[in-house]
PDB file of C-alpha atoms in Angstrom:
ATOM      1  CA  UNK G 768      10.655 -17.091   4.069  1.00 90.00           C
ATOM      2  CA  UNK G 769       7.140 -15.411   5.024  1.00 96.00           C
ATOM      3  CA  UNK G 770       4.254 -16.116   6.698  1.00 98.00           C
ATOM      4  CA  UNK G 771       0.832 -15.991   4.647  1.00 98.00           C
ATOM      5  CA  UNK G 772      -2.322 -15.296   6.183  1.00 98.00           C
ATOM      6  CA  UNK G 773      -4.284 -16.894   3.684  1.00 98.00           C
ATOM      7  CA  UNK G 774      -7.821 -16.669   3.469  1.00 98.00           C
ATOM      8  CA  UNK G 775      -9.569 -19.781   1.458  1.00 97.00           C
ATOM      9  CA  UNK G 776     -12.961 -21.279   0.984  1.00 96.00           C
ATOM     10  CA  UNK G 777     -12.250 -24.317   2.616  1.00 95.00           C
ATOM     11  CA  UNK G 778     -12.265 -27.360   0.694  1.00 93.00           C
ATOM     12  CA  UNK G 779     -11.791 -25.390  -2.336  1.00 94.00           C
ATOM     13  CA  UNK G 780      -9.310 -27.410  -4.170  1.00 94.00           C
ATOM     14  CA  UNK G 781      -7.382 -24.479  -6.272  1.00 94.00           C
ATOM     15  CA  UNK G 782      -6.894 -22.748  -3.090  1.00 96.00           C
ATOM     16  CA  UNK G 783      -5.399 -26.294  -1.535  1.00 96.00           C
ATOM     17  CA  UNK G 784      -3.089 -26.253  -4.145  1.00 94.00           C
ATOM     18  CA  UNK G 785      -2.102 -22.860  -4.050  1.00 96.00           C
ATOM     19  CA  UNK G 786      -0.868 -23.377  -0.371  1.00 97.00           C
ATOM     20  CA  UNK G 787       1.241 -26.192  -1.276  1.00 95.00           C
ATOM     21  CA  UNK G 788       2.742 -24.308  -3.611  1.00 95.00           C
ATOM     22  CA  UNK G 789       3.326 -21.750  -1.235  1.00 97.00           C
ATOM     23  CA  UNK G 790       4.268 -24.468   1.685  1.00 96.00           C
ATOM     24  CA  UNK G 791       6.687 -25.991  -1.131  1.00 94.00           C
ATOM     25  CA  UNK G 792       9.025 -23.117  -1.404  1.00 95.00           C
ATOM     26  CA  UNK G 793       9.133 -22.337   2.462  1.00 96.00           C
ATOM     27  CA  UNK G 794       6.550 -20.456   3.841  1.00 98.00           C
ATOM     28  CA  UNK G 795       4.437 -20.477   6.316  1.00 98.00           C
ATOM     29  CA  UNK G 796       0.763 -20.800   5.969  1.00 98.00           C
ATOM     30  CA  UNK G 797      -1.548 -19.865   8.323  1.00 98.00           C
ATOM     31  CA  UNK G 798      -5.671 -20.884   6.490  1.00 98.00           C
ATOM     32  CA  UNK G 799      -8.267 -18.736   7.173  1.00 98.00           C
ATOM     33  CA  UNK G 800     -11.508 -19.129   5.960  1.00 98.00           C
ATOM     34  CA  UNK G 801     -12.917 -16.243   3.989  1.00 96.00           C
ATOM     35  CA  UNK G 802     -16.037 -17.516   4.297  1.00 96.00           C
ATOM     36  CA  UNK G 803     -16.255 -17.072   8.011  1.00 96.00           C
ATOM     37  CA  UNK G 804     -13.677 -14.400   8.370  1.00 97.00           C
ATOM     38  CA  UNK G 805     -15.738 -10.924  10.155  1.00 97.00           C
ATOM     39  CA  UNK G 806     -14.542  -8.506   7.281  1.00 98.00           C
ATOM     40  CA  UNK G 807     -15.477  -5.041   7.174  1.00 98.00           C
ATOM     41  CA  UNK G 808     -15.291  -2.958   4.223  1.00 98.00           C
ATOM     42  CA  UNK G 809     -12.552  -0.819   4.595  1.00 98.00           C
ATOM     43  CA  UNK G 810      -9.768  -4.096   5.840  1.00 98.00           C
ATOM     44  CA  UNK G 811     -11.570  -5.690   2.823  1.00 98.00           C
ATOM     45  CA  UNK G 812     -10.957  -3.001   0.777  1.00 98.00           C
ATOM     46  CA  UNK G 813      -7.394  -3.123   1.232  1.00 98.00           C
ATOM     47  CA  UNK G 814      -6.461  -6.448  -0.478  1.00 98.00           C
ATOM     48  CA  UNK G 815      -7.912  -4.986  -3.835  1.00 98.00           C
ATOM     49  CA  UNK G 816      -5.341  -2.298  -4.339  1.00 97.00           C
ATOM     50  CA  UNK G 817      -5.506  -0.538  -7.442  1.00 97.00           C
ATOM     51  CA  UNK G 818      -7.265  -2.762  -9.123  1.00 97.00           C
ATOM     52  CA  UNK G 819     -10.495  -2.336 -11.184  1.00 98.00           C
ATOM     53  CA  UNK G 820     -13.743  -4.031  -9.339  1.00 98.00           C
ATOM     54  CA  UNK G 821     -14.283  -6.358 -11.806  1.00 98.00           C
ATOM     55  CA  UNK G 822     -11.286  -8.004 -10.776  1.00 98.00           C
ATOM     56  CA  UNK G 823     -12.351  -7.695  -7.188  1.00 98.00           C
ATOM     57  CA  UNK G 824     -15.108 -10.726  -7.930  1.00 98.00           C
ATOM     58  CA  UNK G 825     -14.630 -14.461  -8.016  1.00 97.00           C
ATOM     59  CA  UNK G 826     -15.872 -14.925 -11.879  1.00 95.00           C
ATOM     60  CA  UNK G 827     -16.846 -18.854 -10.616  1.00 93.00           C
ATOM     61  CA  UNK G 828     -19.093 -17.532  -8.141  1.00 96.00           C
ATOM     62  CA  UNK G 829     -22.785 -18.660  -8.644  1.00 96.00           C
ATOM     63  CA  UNK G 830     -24.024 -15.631  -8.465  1.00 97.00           C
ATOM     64  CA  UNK G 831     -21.921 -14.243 -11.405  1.00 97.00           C
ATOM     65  CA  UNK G 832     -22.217 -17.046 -13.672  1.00 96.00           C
ATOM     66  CA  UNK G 833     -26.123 -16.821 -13.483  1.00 97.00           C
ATOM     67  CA  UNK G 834     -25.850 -13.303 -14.514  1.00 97.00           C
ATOM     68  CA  UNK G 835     -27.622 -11.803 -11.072  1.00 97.00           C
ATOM     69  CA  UNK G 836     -24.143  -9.861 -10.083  1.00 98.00           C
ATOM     70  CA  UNK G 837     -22.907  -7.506 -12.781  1.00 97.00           C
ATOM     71  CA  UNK G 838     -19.506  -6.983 -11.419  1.00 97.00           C
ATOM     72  CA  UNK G 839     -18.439  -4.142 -14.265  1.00 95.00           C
ATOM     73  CA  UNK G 840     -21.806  -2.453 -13.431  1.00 97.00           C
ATOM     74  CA  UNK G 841     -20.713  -2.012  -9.949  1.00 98.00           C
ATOM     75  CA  UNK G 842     -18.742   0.743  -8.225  1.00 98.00           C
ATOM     76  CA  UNK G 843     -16.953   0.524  -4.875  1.00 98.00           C
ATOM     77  CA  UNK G 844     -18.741   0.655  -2.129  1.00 98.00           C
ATOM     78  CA  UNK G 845     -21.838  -1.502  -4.024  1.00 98.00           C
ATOM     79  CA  UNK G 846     -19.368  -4.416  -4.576  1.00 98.00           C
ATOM     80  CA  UNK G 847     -17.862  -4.722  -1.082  1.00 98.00           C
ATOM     81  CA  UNK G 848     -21.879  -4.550   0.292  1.00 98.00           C
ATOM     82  CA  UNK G 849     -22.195  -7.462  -1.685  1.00 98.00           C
ATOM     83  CA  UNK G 850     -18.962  -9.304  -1.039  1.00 98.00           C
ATOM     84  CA  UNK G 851     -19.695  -8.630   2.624  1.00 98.00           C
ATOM     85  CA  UNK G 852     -22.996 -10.421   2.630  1.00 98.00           C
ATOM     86  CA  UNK G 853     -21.672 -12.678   0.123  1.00 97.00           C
ATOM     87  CA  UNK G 854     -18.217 -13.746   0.791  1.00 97.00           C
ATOM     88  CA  UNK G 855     -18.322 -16.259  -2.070  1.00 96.00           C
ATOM     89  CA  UNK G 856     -18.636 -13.286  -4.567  1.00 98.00           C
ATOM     90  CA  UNK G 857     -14.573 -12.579  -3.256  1.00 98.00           C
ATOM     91  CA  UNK G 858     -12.039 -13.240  -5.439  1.00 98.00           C
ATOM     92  CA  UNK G 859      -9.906 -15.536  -3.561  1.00 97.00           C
ATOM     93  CA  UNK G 860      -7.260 -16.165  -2.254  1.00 98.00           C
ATOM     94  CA  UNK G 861      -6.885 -13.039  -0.339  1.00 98.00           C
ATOM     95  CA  UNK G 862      -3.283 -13.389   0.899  1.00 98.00           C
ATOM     96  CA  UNK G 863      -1.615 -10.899   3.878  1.00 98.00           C
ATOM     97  CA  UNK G 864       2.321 -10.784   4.150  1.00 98.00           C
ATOM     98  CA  UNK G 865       3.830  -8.360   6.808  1.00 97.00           C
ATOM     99  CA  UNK G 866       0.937  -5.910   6.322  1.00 96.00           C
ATOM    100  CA  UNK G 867       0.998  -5.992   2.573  1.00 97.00           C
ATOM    101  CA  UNK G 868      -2.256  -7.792   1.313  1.00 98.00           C
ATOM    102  CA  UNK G 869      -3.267  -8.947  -1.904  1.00 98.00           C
ATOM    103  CA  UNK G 870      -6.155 -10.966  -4.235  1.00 98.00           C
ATOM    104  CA  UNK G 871      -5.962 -13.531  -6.264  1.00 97.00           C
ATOM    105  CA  UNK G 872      -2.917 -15.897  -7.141  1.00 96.00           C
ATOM    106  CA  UNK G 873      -1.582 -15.299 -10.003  1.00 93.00           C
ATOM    107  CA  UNK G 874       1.747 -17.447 -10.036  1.00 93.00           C
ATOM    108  CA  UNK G 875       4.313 -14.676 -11.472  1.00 93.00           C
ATOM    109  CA  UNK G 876       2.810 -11.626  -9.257  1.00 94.00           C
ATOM    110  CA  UNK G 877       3.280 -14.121  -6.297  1.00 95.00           C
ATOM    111  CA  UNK G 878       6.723 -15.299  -7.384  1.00 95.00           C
ATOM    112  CA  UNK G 879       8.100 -11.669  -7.728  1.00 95.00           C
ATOM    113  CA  UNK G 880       6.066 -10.720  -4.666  1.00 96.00           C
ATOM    114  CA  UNK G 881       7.298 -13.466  -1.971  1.00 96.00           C
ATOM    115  CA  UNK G 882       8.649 -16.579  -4.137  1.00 95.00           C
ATOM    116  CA  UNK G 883       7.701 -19.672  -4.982  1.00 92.00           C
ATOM    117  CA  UNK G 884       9.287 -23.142  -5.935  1.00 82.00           C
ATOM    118  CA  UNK G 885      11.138 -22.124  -9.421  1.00 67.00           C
ATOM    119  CA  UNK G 886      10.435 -25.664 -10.707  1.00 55.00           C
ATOM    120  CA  UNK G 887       6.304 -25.542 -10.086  1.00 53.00           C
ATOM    121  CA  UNK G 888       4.137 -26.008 -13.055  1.00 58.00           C
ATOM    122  CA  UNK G 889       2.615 -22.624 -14.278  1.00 57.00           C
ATOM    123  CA  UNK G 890      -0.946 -23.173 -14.438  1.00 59.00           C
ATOM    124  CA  UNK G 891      -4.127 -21.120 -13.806  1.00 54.00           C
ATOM    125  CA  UNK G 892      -4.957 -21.870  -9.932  1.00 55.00           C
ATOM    126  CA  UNK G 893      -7.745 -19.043 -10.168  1.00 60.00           C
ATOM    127  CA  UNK G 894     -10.436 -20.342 -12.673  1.00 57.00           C
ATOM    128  CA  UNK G 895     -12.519 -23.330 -11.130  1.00 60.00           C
ATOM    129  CA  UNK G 896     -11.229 -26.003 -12.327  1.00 56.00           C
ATOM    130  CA  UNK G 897     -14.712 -27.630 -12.131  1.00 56.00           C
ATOM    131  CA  UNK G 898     -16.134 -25.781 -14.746  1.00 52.00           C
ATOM    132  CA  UNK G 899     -18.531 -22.649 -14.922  1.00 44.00           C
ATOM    133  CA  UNK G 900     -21.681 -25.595 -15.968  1.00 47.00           C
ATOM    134  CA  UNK G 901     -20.456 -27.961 -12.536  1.00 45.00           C
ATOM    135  CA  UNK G 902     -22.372 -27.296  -9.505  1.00 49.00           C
ATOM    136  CA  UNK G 903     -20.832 -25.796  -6.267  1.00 50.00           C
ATOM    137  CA  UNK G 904     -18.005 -26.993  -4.268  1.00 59.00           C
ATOM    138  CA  UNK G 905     -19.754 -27.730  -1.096  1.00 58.00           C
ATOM    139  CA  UNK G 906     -18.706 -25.242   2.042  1.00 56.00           C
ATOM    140  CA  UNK G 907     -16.649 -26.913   3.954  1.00 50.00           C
ATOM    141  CA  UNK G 908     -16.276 -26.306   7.882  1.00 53.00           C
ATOM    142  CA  UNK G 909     -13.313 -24.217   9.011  1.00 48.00           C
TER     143      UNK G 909
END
């Protein structure tokens, strides 16, 4: 099985789910907090891959739901400025496995990517599951 560098907003429950799931069919987890975490753009750059900045961005984040980030108005190098002074504006999890990194956790692109438990609920573990109209999960301390 592999080890996960997984980096989480702590107390975030999606992501506390996401690493039993991952913890359920034998891997290691190792929580980071992305909140904390000293990224620089080009290592953040590198969990994105190909994909399109939008997808780059946290849609629960505060800032996006008010409407003061634009993520599809952004290019590159404007979205990781704000991500880096921002790091609530990430997508999370971001998720490292023997050098290969990647965003988000969507359950099938994990599954074929590293495994996970075949008899796990599919579910959306990305979308808040508080609700775009809740306030905030508090930041908890790593």
């Amino acid at each position: 099985m592999a080890t996960v560098v997984f980096y989480e907003k702590p107390g975030c429950a999606n992501n506390t789910r996401q690493k039993v799931m991952l913890a359920s069919a034998g891997h290691t987890v190792l929580a980071r907090s992305l909140l904390t975490e000293k990224w620089e753009a080009p290592r953040l750059r590198t969990f994105f891959g190909a994909l399109p900045v939008v997808e780059w961005f946290n849609p629960s984040a505060p800032r996006i739901t008010s409407g003061e980030v634009r993520p599809g108005a952004l290019d590159e190098s404007a979205a990781l400025a704000l991500m880096l002074a921002d790091p609530l504006l990430i997508r999370r999890p971001l998720m490292e496995v023997d050098g290969l990194r990647r965003v988000g956790f969507d359950q099938e692109a994990v599954h074929r990517w590293i495994g996970l438990a075949s008899k796990m609920p599919h579910e959306n573990l990305e979308a808040c599951s508080k609700g775009h109209d809740a306030r905030p999960c508090p930041v908890v301390a790593a």
